[in-house]
């Protein structure tokens, strides 16, 4: 009899806990139903019983969402992340037109459509190998960084080596008016700038790159020239083709390259270590 009492007591406690838990979850379900909530996202696991209650109320339960999976939907839908549901009326709810589960390859994803911030989107990258995927991710990251900088600074330049040709032309004109050794440094800087259009022609596999850059340089002697190197057809009008690049990125490239050249020129001498002598084991 004594052994049965503790066992019965434990069963009673479990029943009380289950009953209280059911009432609490039912209250939460009622709160969500009154708020006209269609979906609930949780960072951790959602147990079967609460999931059943949500399903009975027609509420989609999304579990195991990581921190990014919680923060990004909250940001784009205009919602607020809540740590408790004591006062659900004070929580700002996010809005979207459709939530659906889609399959991309073998991965299941939750897709939010018709969000409040209509310009937000998710880019899904796939590749044959990790190396290809990493390269694609780095390229995409660089492109997005350029776009973000363009939003902050909307100034653009013509592409295809046009900025370098213009700068080289102006430096050459200034070097002819500058006496002494400074003119030699200016001419060297001008030649370094012309290496960029030549490199563009090399990467485009244009076999006539030297002649192409020479004709391009001749065209830039005319005022208002907008010619540059097109990787397909050679030297063309950059305005007609719509080839351009951001001013901020071009400025950063030229400044960084100039600073690197200055650092190298300040080096007086490079001392290399002699190779280690191998012992003759004969």
PDB file of C-alpha atoms in Angstrom, residues 8-238:
ATOM      1  CA  UNK A   8      -0.329   7.157  -7.535  1.00  0.00           C
ATOM      2  CA  UNK A   9       0.959  10.528  -6.371  1.00  0.00           C
ATOM      3  CA  UNK A  10       3.320  10.742  -9.338  1.00  0.00           C
ATOM      4  CA  UNK A  11       0.530   9.809 -11.734  1.00  0.00           C
ATOM      5  CA  UNK A  12      -1.685  12.509 -10.234  1.00  0.00           C
ATOM      6  CA  UNK A  13       1.079  15.086 -10.657  1.00  0.00           C
ATOM      7  CA  UNK A  14       1.595  14.042 -14.278  1.00  0.00           C
ATOM      8  CA  UNK A  15      -2.146  14.328 -14.931  1.00  0.00           C
ATOM      9  CA  UNK A  16      -2.219  17.766 -13.315  1.00  0.00           C
ATOM     10  CA  UNK A  17       0.795  18.887 -15.354  1.00  0.00           C
ATOM     11  CA  UNK A  18      -0.758  17.587 -18.565  1.00  0.00           C
ATOM     12  CA  UNK A  19      -4.073  19.272 -17.770  1.00  0.00           C
ATOM     13  CA  UNK A  20      -2.438  22.603 -16.938  1.00  0.00           C
ATOM     14  CA  UNK A  21      -0.252  22.393 -20.014  1.00  0.00           C
ATOM     15  CA  UNK A  22      -3.280  21.666 -22.188  1.00  0.00           C
ATOM     16  CA  UNK A  23      -5.138  24.636 -20.723  1.00  0.00           C
ATOM     17  CA  UNK A  24      -2.161  26.953 -21.220  1.00  0.00           C
ATOM     18  CA  UNK A  25      -1.684  25.817 -24.806  1.00  0.00           C
ATOM     19  CA  UNK A  26      -5.405  26.112 -25.438  1.00  0.00           C
ATOM     20  CA  UNK A  27      -5.291  29.682 -24.144  1.00  0.00           C
ATOM     21  CA  UNK A  28      -2.354  30.438 -26.450  1.00  0.00           C
ATOM     22  CA  UNK A  29      -4.259  28.882 -29.317  1.00  0.00           C
ATOM     23  CA  UNK A  30      -7.263  31.071 -28.528  1.00  0.00           C
ATOM     24  CA  UNK A  31      -5.030  34.139 -28.440  1.00  0.00           C
ATOM     25  CA  UNK A  32      -3.566  33.303 -31.845  1.00  0.00           C
ATOM     26  CA  UNK A  33      -7.002  32.552 -33.269  1.00  0.00           C
ATOM     27  CA  UNK A  34      -8.357  35.909 -32.063  1.00  0.00           C
ATOM     28  CA  UNK A  35      -5.395  37.692 -33.606  1.00  0.00           C
ATOM     29  CA  UNK A  36      -6.084  35.949 -36.949  1.00  0.00           C
ATOM     30  CA  UNK A  37      -2.588  34.458 -37.015  1.00  0.00           C
ATOM     31  CA  UNK A  38      -2.012  32.111 -39.960  1.00  0.00           C
ATOM     32  CA  UNK A  39       1.525  30.915 -39.130  1.00  0.00           C
ATOM     33  CA  UNK A  40       3.861  30.702 -36.136  1.00  0.00           C
ATOM     34  CA  UNK A  41       7.654  30.378 -36.407  1.00  0.00           C
ATOM     35  CA  UNK A  42       9.707  29.022 -33.519  1.00  0.00           C
ATOM     36  CA  UNK A  43      13.448  28.794 -33.052  1.00  0.00           C
ATOM     37  CA  UNK A  44      13.283  25.383 -31.375  1.00  0.00           C
ATOM     38  CA  UNK A  45      11.172  22.226 -31.506  1.00  0.00           C
ATOM     39  CA  UNK A  46       7.369  22.348 -31.457  1.00  0.00           C
ATOM     40  CA  UNK A  47       5.983  19.261 -29.745  1.00  0.00           C
ATOM     41  CA  UNK A  48       3.203  17.146 -31.189  1.00  0.00           C
ATOM     42  CA  UNK A  49       0.413  18.326 -28.901  1.00  0.00           C
ATOM     43  CA  UNK A  50       0.889  22.067 -29.511  1.00  0.00           C
ATOM     44  CA  UNK A  51       1.267  21.336 -33.199  1.00  0.00           C
ATOM     45  CA  UNK A  52      -2.067  19.512 -33.170  1.00  0.00           C
ATOM     46  CA  UNK A  53      -3.724  22.466 -31.439  1.00  0.00           C
ATOM     47  CA  UNK A  54      -2.303  24.850 -34.024  1.00  0.00           C
ATOM     48  CA  UNK A  55      -3.449  22.530 -36.824  1.00  0.00           C
ATOM     49  CA  UNK A  56      -6.972  22.404 -35.359  1.00  0.00           C
ATOM     50  CA  UNK A  57      -7.052  26.193 -35.380  1.00  0.00           C
ATOM     51  CA  UNK A  58      -5.747  26.321 -38.965  1.00  0.00           C
ATOM     52  CA  UNK A  59      -2.386  27.802 -37.921  1.00  0.00           C
ATOM     53  CA  UNK A  60       0.810  26.702 -39.670  1.00  0.00           C
ATOM     54  CA  UNK A  61       3.591  25.827 -37.194  1.00  0.00           C
ATOM     55  CA  UNK A  62       7.179  26.254 -38.464  1.00  0.00           C
ATOM     56  CA  UNK A  63       9.832  24.801 -36.160  1.00  0.00           C
ATOM     57  CA  UNK A  64      13.638  24.599 -36.013  1.00  0.00           C
ATOM     58  CA  UNK A  65      14.106  28.008 -37.656  1.00  0.00           C
ATOM     59  CA  UNK A  66      17.656  29.266 -37.033  1.00  0.00           C
ATOM     60  CA  UNK A  67      18.454  32.843 -36.015  1.00  0.00           C
ATOM     61  CA  UNK A  68      18.671  34.015 -39.632  1.00  0.00           C
ATOM     62  CA  UNK A  69      15.492  32.106 -40.404  1.00  0.00           C
ATOM     63  CA  UNK A  70      13.732  34.103 -37.686  1.00  0.00           C
ATOM     64  CA  UNK A  71      15.288  37.530 -38.174  1.00  0.00           C
ATOM     65  CA  UNK A  72      15.089  37.753 -41.972  1.00  0.00           C
ATOM     66  CA  UNK A  73      11.347  36.904 -42.267  1.00  0.00           C
ATOM     67  CA  UNK A  74      10.605  39.273 -39.381  1.00  0.00           C
ATOM     68  CA  UNK A  75      12.501  42.037 -41.172  1.00  0.00           C
ATOM     69  CA  UNK A  76      10.905  41.620 -44.597  1.00  0.00           C
ATOM     70  CA  UNK A  77       7.363  40.980 -43.335  1.00  0.00           C
ATOM     71  CA  UNK A  78       7.438  43.867 -40.873  1.00  0.00           C
ATOM     72  CA  UNK A  79       6.888  41.605 -37.859  1.00  0.00           C
ATOM     73  CA  UNK A  80       8.378  41.514 -34.380  1.00  0.00           C
ATOM     74  CA  UNK A  81      10.185  38.621 -32.674  1.00  0.00           C
ATOM     75  CA  UNK A  82       8.398  37.749 -29.405  1.00  0.00           C
ATOM     76  CA  UNK A  83       9.994  35.854 -26.535  1.00  0.00           C
ATOM     77  CA  UNK A  84       6.713  35.358 -24.655  1.00  0.00           C
ATOM     78  CA  UNK A  85       2.995  35.278 -25.430  1.00  0.00           C
ATOM     79  CA  UNK A  86       1.759  36.769 -22.157  1.00  0.00           C
ATOM     80  CA  UNK A  87       0.490  39.819 -24.058  1.00  0.00           C
ATOM     81  CA  UNK A  88       0.149  38.721 -27.685  1.00  0.00           C
ATOM     82  CA  UNK A  89      -1.953  41.781 -28.504  1.00  0.00           C
ATOM     83  CA  UNK A  90       1.117  43.989 -28.094  1.00  0.00           C
ATOM     84  CA  UNK A  91       3.227  41.951 -30.543  1.00  0.00           C
ATOM     85  CA  UNK A  92       3.533  43.435 -34.027  1.00  0.00           C
ATOM     86  CA  UNK A  93       2.576  40.793 -36.574  1.00  0.00           C
ATOM     87  CA  UNK A  94       4.251  40.360 -39.934  1.00  0.00           C
ATOM     88  CA  UNK A  95       2.229  40.094 -43.125  1.00  0.00           C
ATOM     89  CA  UNK A  96       2.606  38.249 -46.417  1.00  0.00           C
ATOM     90  CA  UNK A  97       0.235  36.896 -49.031  1.00  0.00           C
ATOM     91  CA  UNK A  98       1.379  33.264 -49.177  1.00  0.00           C
ATOM     92  CA  UNK A  99       3.502  30.812 -47.161  1.00  0.00           C
ATOM     93  CA  UNK A 100       4.280  27.521 -48.860  1.00  0.00           C
ATOM     94  CA  UNK A 101       6.738  24.643 -48.694  1.00  0.00           C
ATOM     95  CA  UNK A 102       8.685  24.100 -51.905  1.00  0.00           C
ATOM     96  CA  UNK A 103      11.257  21.547 -53.054  1.00  0.00           C
ATOM     97  CA  UNK A 104      14.541  22.610 -54.678  1.00  0.00           C
ATOM     98  CA  UNK A 105      16.458  19.479 -55.490  1.00  0.00           C
ATOM     99  CA  UNK A 106      16.329  17.415 -52.315  1.00  0.00           C
ATOM    100  CA  UNK A 107      15.905  20.401 -49.973  1.00  0.00           C
ATOM    101  CA  UNK A 108      12.602  21.515 -48.475  1.00  0.00           C
ATOM    102  CA  UNK A 109      12.248  25.274 -48.106  1.00  0.00           C
ATOM    103  CA  UNK A 110       9.591  27.602 -46.706  1.00  0.00           C
ATOM    104  CA  UNK A 111       8.759  30.313 -49.244  1.00  0.00           C
ATOM    105  CA  UNK A 112       7.196  33.653 -48.275  1.00  0.00           C
ATOM    106  CA  UNK A 113       5.471  35.439 -51.166  1.00  0.00           C
ATOM    107  CA  UNK A 114       3.846  38.848 -51.344  1.00  0.00           C
ATOM    108  CA  UNK A 115       5.827  40.308 -48.444  1.00  0.00           C
ATOM    109  CA  UNK A 116       5.540  43.902 -47.260  1.00  0.00           C
ATOM    110  CA  UNK A 117       9.032  44.741 -48.556  1.00  0.00           C
ATOM    111  CA  UNK A 118       8.459  43.679 -52.135  1.00  0.00           C
ATOM    112  CA  UNK A 119      12.090  44.234 -53.157  1.00  0.00           C
ATOM    113  CA  UNK A 120      13.453  41.595 -50.756  1.00  0.00           C
ATOM    114  CA  UNK A 121      14.241  38.168 -52.173  1.00  0.00           C
ATOM    115  CA  UNK A 122      16.266  35.020 -51.552  1.00  0.00           C
ATOM    116  CA  UNK A 123      18.961  33.858 -53.979  1.00  0.00           C
ATOM    117  CA  UNK A 124      19.469  30.089 -53.993  1.00  0.00           C
ATOM    118  CA  UNK A 125      22.842  28.937 -55.336  1.00  0.00           C
ATOM    119  CA  UNK A 126      23.601  25.400 -56.474  1.00  0.00           C
ATOM    120  CA  UNK A 127      26.801  23.975 -57.895  1.00  0.00           C
ATOM    121  CA  UNK A 128      28.361  20.736 -59.041  1.00  0.00           C
ATOM    122  CA  UNK A 129      31.026  20.957 -56.322  1.00  0.00           C
ATOM    123  CA  UNK A 130      31.895  22.954 -53.226  1.00  0.00           C
ATOM    124  CA  UNK A 131      34.592  24.791 -55.186  1.00  0.00           C
ATOM    125  CA  UNK A 132      32.155  25.916 -57.885  1.00  0.00           C
ATOM    126  CA  UNK A 133      29.613  26.901 -55.247  1.00  0.00           C
ATOM    127  CA  UNK A 134      32.169  28.922 -53.269  1.00  0.00           C
ATOM    128  CA  UNK A 135      33.270  30.752 -56.409  1.00  0.00           C
ATOM    129  CA  UNK A 136      29.655  31.533 -57.311  1.00  0.00           C
ATOM    130  CA  UNK A 137      28.986  32.793 -53.789  1.00  0.00           C
ATOM    131  CA  UNK A 138      32.059  35.045 -53.835  1.00  0.00           C
ATOM    132  CA  UNK A 139      31.129  36.451 -57.250  1.00  0.00           C
ATOM    133  CA  UNK A 140      27.574  37.099 -56.125  1.00  0.00           C
ATOM    134  CA  UNK A 141      28.802  38.717 -52.906  1.00  0.00           C
ATOM    135  CA  UNK A 142      31.094  41.044 -54.882  1.00  0.00           C
ATOM    136  CA  UNK A 143      28.251  41.997 -57.227  1.00  0.00           C
ATOM    137  CA  UNK A 144      25.918  42.737 -54.307  1.00  0.00           C
ATOM    138  CA  UNK A 145      28.607  44.852 -52.648  1.00  0.00           C
ATOM    139  CA  UNK A 146      28.990  46.879 -55.849  1.00  0.00           C
ATOM    140  CA  UNK A 147      25.223  47.388 -56.001  1.00  0.00           C
ATOM    141  CA  UNK A 148      25.072  48.489 -52.362  1.00  0.00           C
ATOM    142  CA  UNK A 149      27.874  50.992 -52.945  1.00  0.00           C
ATOM    143  CA  UNK A 150      26.064  52.258 -56.044  1.00  0.00           C
ATOM    144  CA  UNK A 151      22.954  52.916 -53.969  1.00  0.00           C
ATOM    145  CA  UNK A 152      25.026  55.003 -51.538  1.00  0.00           C
ATOM    146  CA  UNK A 153      26.910  56.797 -54.328  1.00  0.00           C
ATOM    147  CA  UNK A 154      24.969  56.847 -57.605  1.00  0.00           C
ATOM    148  CA  UNK A 155      27.791  58.330 -59.726  1.00  0.00           C
ATOM    149  CA  UNK A 156      28.788  56.062 -62.614  1.00  0.00           C
ATOM    150  CA  UNK A 157      31.513  56.057 -65.259  1.00  0.00           C
ATOM    151  CA  UNK A 158      31.705  54.505 -68.687  1.00  0.00           C
ATOM    152  CA  UNK A 159      33.398  51.110 -68.698  1.00  0.00           C
ATOM    153  CA  UNK A 160      35.667  49.234 -71.071  1.00  0.00           C
ATOM    154  CA  UNK A 161      38.817  51.120 -70.073  1.00  0.00           C
ATOM    155  CA  UNK A 162      37.288  54.535 -70.779  1.00  0.00           C
ATOM    156  CA  UNK A 163      38.240  56.091 -67.392  1.00  0.00           C
ATOM    157  CA  UNK A 164      41.850  54.939 -67.684  1.00  0.00           C
ATOM    158  CA  UNK A 165      42.147  56.364 -71.200  1.00  0.00           C
ATOM    159  CA  UNK A 166      40.770  59.730 -70.071  1.00  0.00           C
ATOM    160  CA  UNK A 167      43.046  59.903 -67.014  1.00  0.00           C
ATOM    161  CA  UNK A 168      46.108  58.833 -69.039  1.00  0.00           C
ATOM    162  CA  UNK A 169      45.364  61.514 -71.633  1.00  0.00           C
ATOM    163  CA  UNK A 170      45.142  64.252 -69.007  1.00  0.00           C
ATOM    164  CA  UNK A 171      48.303  63.054 -67.223  1.00  0.00           C
ATOM    165  CA  UNK A 172      50.240  63.032 -70.509  1.00  0.00           C
ATOM    166  CA  UNK A 173      49.130  66.589 -71.211  1.00  0.00           C
ATOM    167  CA  UNK A 174      50.174  67.665 -67.724  1.00  0.00           C
ATOM    168  CA  UNK A 175      53.510  65.806 -67.937  1.00  0.00           C
ATOM    169  CA  UNK A 176      54.491  67.801 -71.032  1.00  0.00           C
ATOM    170  CA  UNK A 177      54.101  70.981 -68.988  1.00  0.00           C
ATOM    171  CA  UNK A 178      55.958  69.652 -65.936  1.00  0.00           C
ATOM    172  CA  UNK A 179      59.753  70.098 -65.857  1.00  0.00           C
ATOM    173  CA  UNK A 180      62.253  67.785 -64.229  1.00  0.00           C
ATOM    174  CA  UNK A 181      61.977  64.215 -63.015  1.00  0.00           C
ATOM    175  CA  UNK A 182      58.328  64.575 -62.036  1.00  0.00           C
ATOM    176  CA  UNK A 183      57.356  64.345 -65.684  1.00  0.00           C
ATOM    177  CA  UNK A 184      59.020  60.922 -65.938  1.00  0.00           C
ATOM    178  CA  UNK A 185      56.989  59.624 -62.992  1.00  0.00           C
ATOM    179  CA  UNK A 186      53.810  61.030 -64.516  1.00  0.00           C
ATOM    180  CA  UNK A 187      54.527  59.362 -67.848  1.00  0.00           C
ATOM    181  CA  UNK A 188      55.157  56.044 -66.075  1.00  0.00           C
ATOM    182  CA  UNK A 189      51.833  56.376 -64.242  1.00  0.00           C
ATOM    183  CA  UNK A 190      50.108  57.087 -67.547  1.00  0.00           C
ATOM    184  CA  UNK A 191      51.602  53.936 -69.092  1.00  0.00           C
ATOM    185  CA  UNK A 192      50.452  51.934 -66.064  1.00  0.00           C
ATOM    186  CA  UNK A 193      46.895  53.150 -66.603  1.00  0.00           C
ATOM    187  CA  UNK A 194      47.014  52.049 -70.242  1.00  0.00           C
ATOM    188  CA  UNK A 195      47.817  48.525 -69.045  1.00  0.00           C
ATOM    189  CA  UNK A 196      44.215  48.169 -67.847  1.00  0.00           C
ATOM    190  CA  UNK A 197      42.602  48.385 -71.333  1.00  0.00           C
ATOM    191  CA  UNK A 198      45.305  46.021 -72.621  1.00  0.00           C
ATOM    192  CA  UNK A 199      44.431  43.560 -69.843  1.00  0.00           C
ATOM    193  CA  UNK A 200      40.745  43.808 -70.746  1.00  0.00           C
ATOM    194  CA  UNK A 201      41.612  42.957 -74.339  1.00  0.00           C
ATOM    195  CA  UNK A 202      43.785  40.037 -73.190  1.00  0.00           C
ATOM    196  CA  UNK A 203      41.026  38.542 -71.047  1.00  0.00           C
ATOM    197  CA  UNK A 204      38.587  38.992 -73.924  1.00  0.00           C
ATOM    198  CA  UNK A 205      41.034  37.002 -76.100  1.00  0.00           C
ATOM    199  CA  UNK A 206      41.255  39.819 -78.620  1.00  0.00           C
ATOM    200  CA  UNK A 207      44.438  38.988 -80.516  1.00  0.00           C
ATOM    201  CA  UNK A 208      44.810  42.540 -81.778  1.00  0.00           C
ATOM    202  CA  UNK A 209      44.908  44.035 -78.252  1.00  0.00           C
ATOM    203  CA  UNK A 210      47.929  46.319 -78.843  1.00  0.00           C
ATOM    204  CA  UNK A 211      46.467  47.694 -82.086  1.00  0.00           C
ATOM    205  CA  UNK A 212      43.063  47.991 -80.431  1.00  0.00           C
ATOM    206  CA  UNK A 213      44.425  50.055 -77.556  1.00  0.00           C
ATOM    207  CA  UNK A 214      46.435  52.184 -79.993  1.00  0.00           C
ATOM    208  CA  UNK A 215      43.356  53.015 -82.057  1.00  0.00           C
ATOM    209  CA  UNK A 216      41.404  53.623 -78.859  1.00  0.00           C
ATOM    210  CA  UNK A 217      44.066  56.055 -77.682  1.00  0.00           C
ATOM    211  CA  UNK A 218      43.888  57.875 -81.010  1.00  0.00           C
ATOM    212  CA  UNK A 219      40.114  58.168 -80.725  1.00  0.00           C
ATOM    213  CA  UNK A 220      40.425  59.696 -77.273  1.00  0.00           C
ATOM    214  CA  UNK A 221      42.382  62.620 -78.700  1.00  0.00           C
ATOM    215  CA  UNK A 222      38.988  63.925 -79.807  1.00  0.00           C
ATOM    216  CA  UNK A 223      36.959  65.818 -77.226  1.00  0.00           C
ATOM    217  CA  UNK A 224      33.906  64.041 -75.851  1.00  0.00           C
ATOM    218  CA  UNK A 225      35.061  60.593 -76.934  1.00  0.00           C
ATOM    219  CA  UNK A 226      33.056  57.757 -75.348  1.00  0.00           C
ATOM    220  CA  UNK A 227      34.926  54.812 -76.869  1.00  0.00           C
ATOM    221  CA  UNK A 228      36.034  51.791 -74.875  1.00  0.00           C
ATOM    222  CA  UNK A 229      36.914  48.140 -75.405  1.00  0.00           C
ATOM    223  CA  UNK A 230      33.988  45.782 -75.840  1.00  0.00           C
ATOM    224  CA  UNK A 231      34.936  42.166 -75.159  1.00  0.00           C
ATOM    225  CA  UNK A 232      32.906  40.973 -78.152  1.00  0.00           C
ATOM    226  CA  UNK A 233      33.481  43.416 -80.988  1.00  0.00           C
ATOM    227  CA  UNK A 234      36.448  45.481 -79.832  1.00  0.00           C
ATOM    228  CA  UNK A 235      36.417  49.278 -79.597  1.00  0.00           C
ATOM    229  CA  UNK A 236      32.860  50.610 -79.580  1.00  0.00           C
ATOM    230  CA  UNK A 237      30.767  53.423 -78.130  1.00  0.00           C
ATOM    231  CA  UNK A 238      30.236  52.678 -74.437  1.00  0.00           C
TER     232      UNK A 238
END
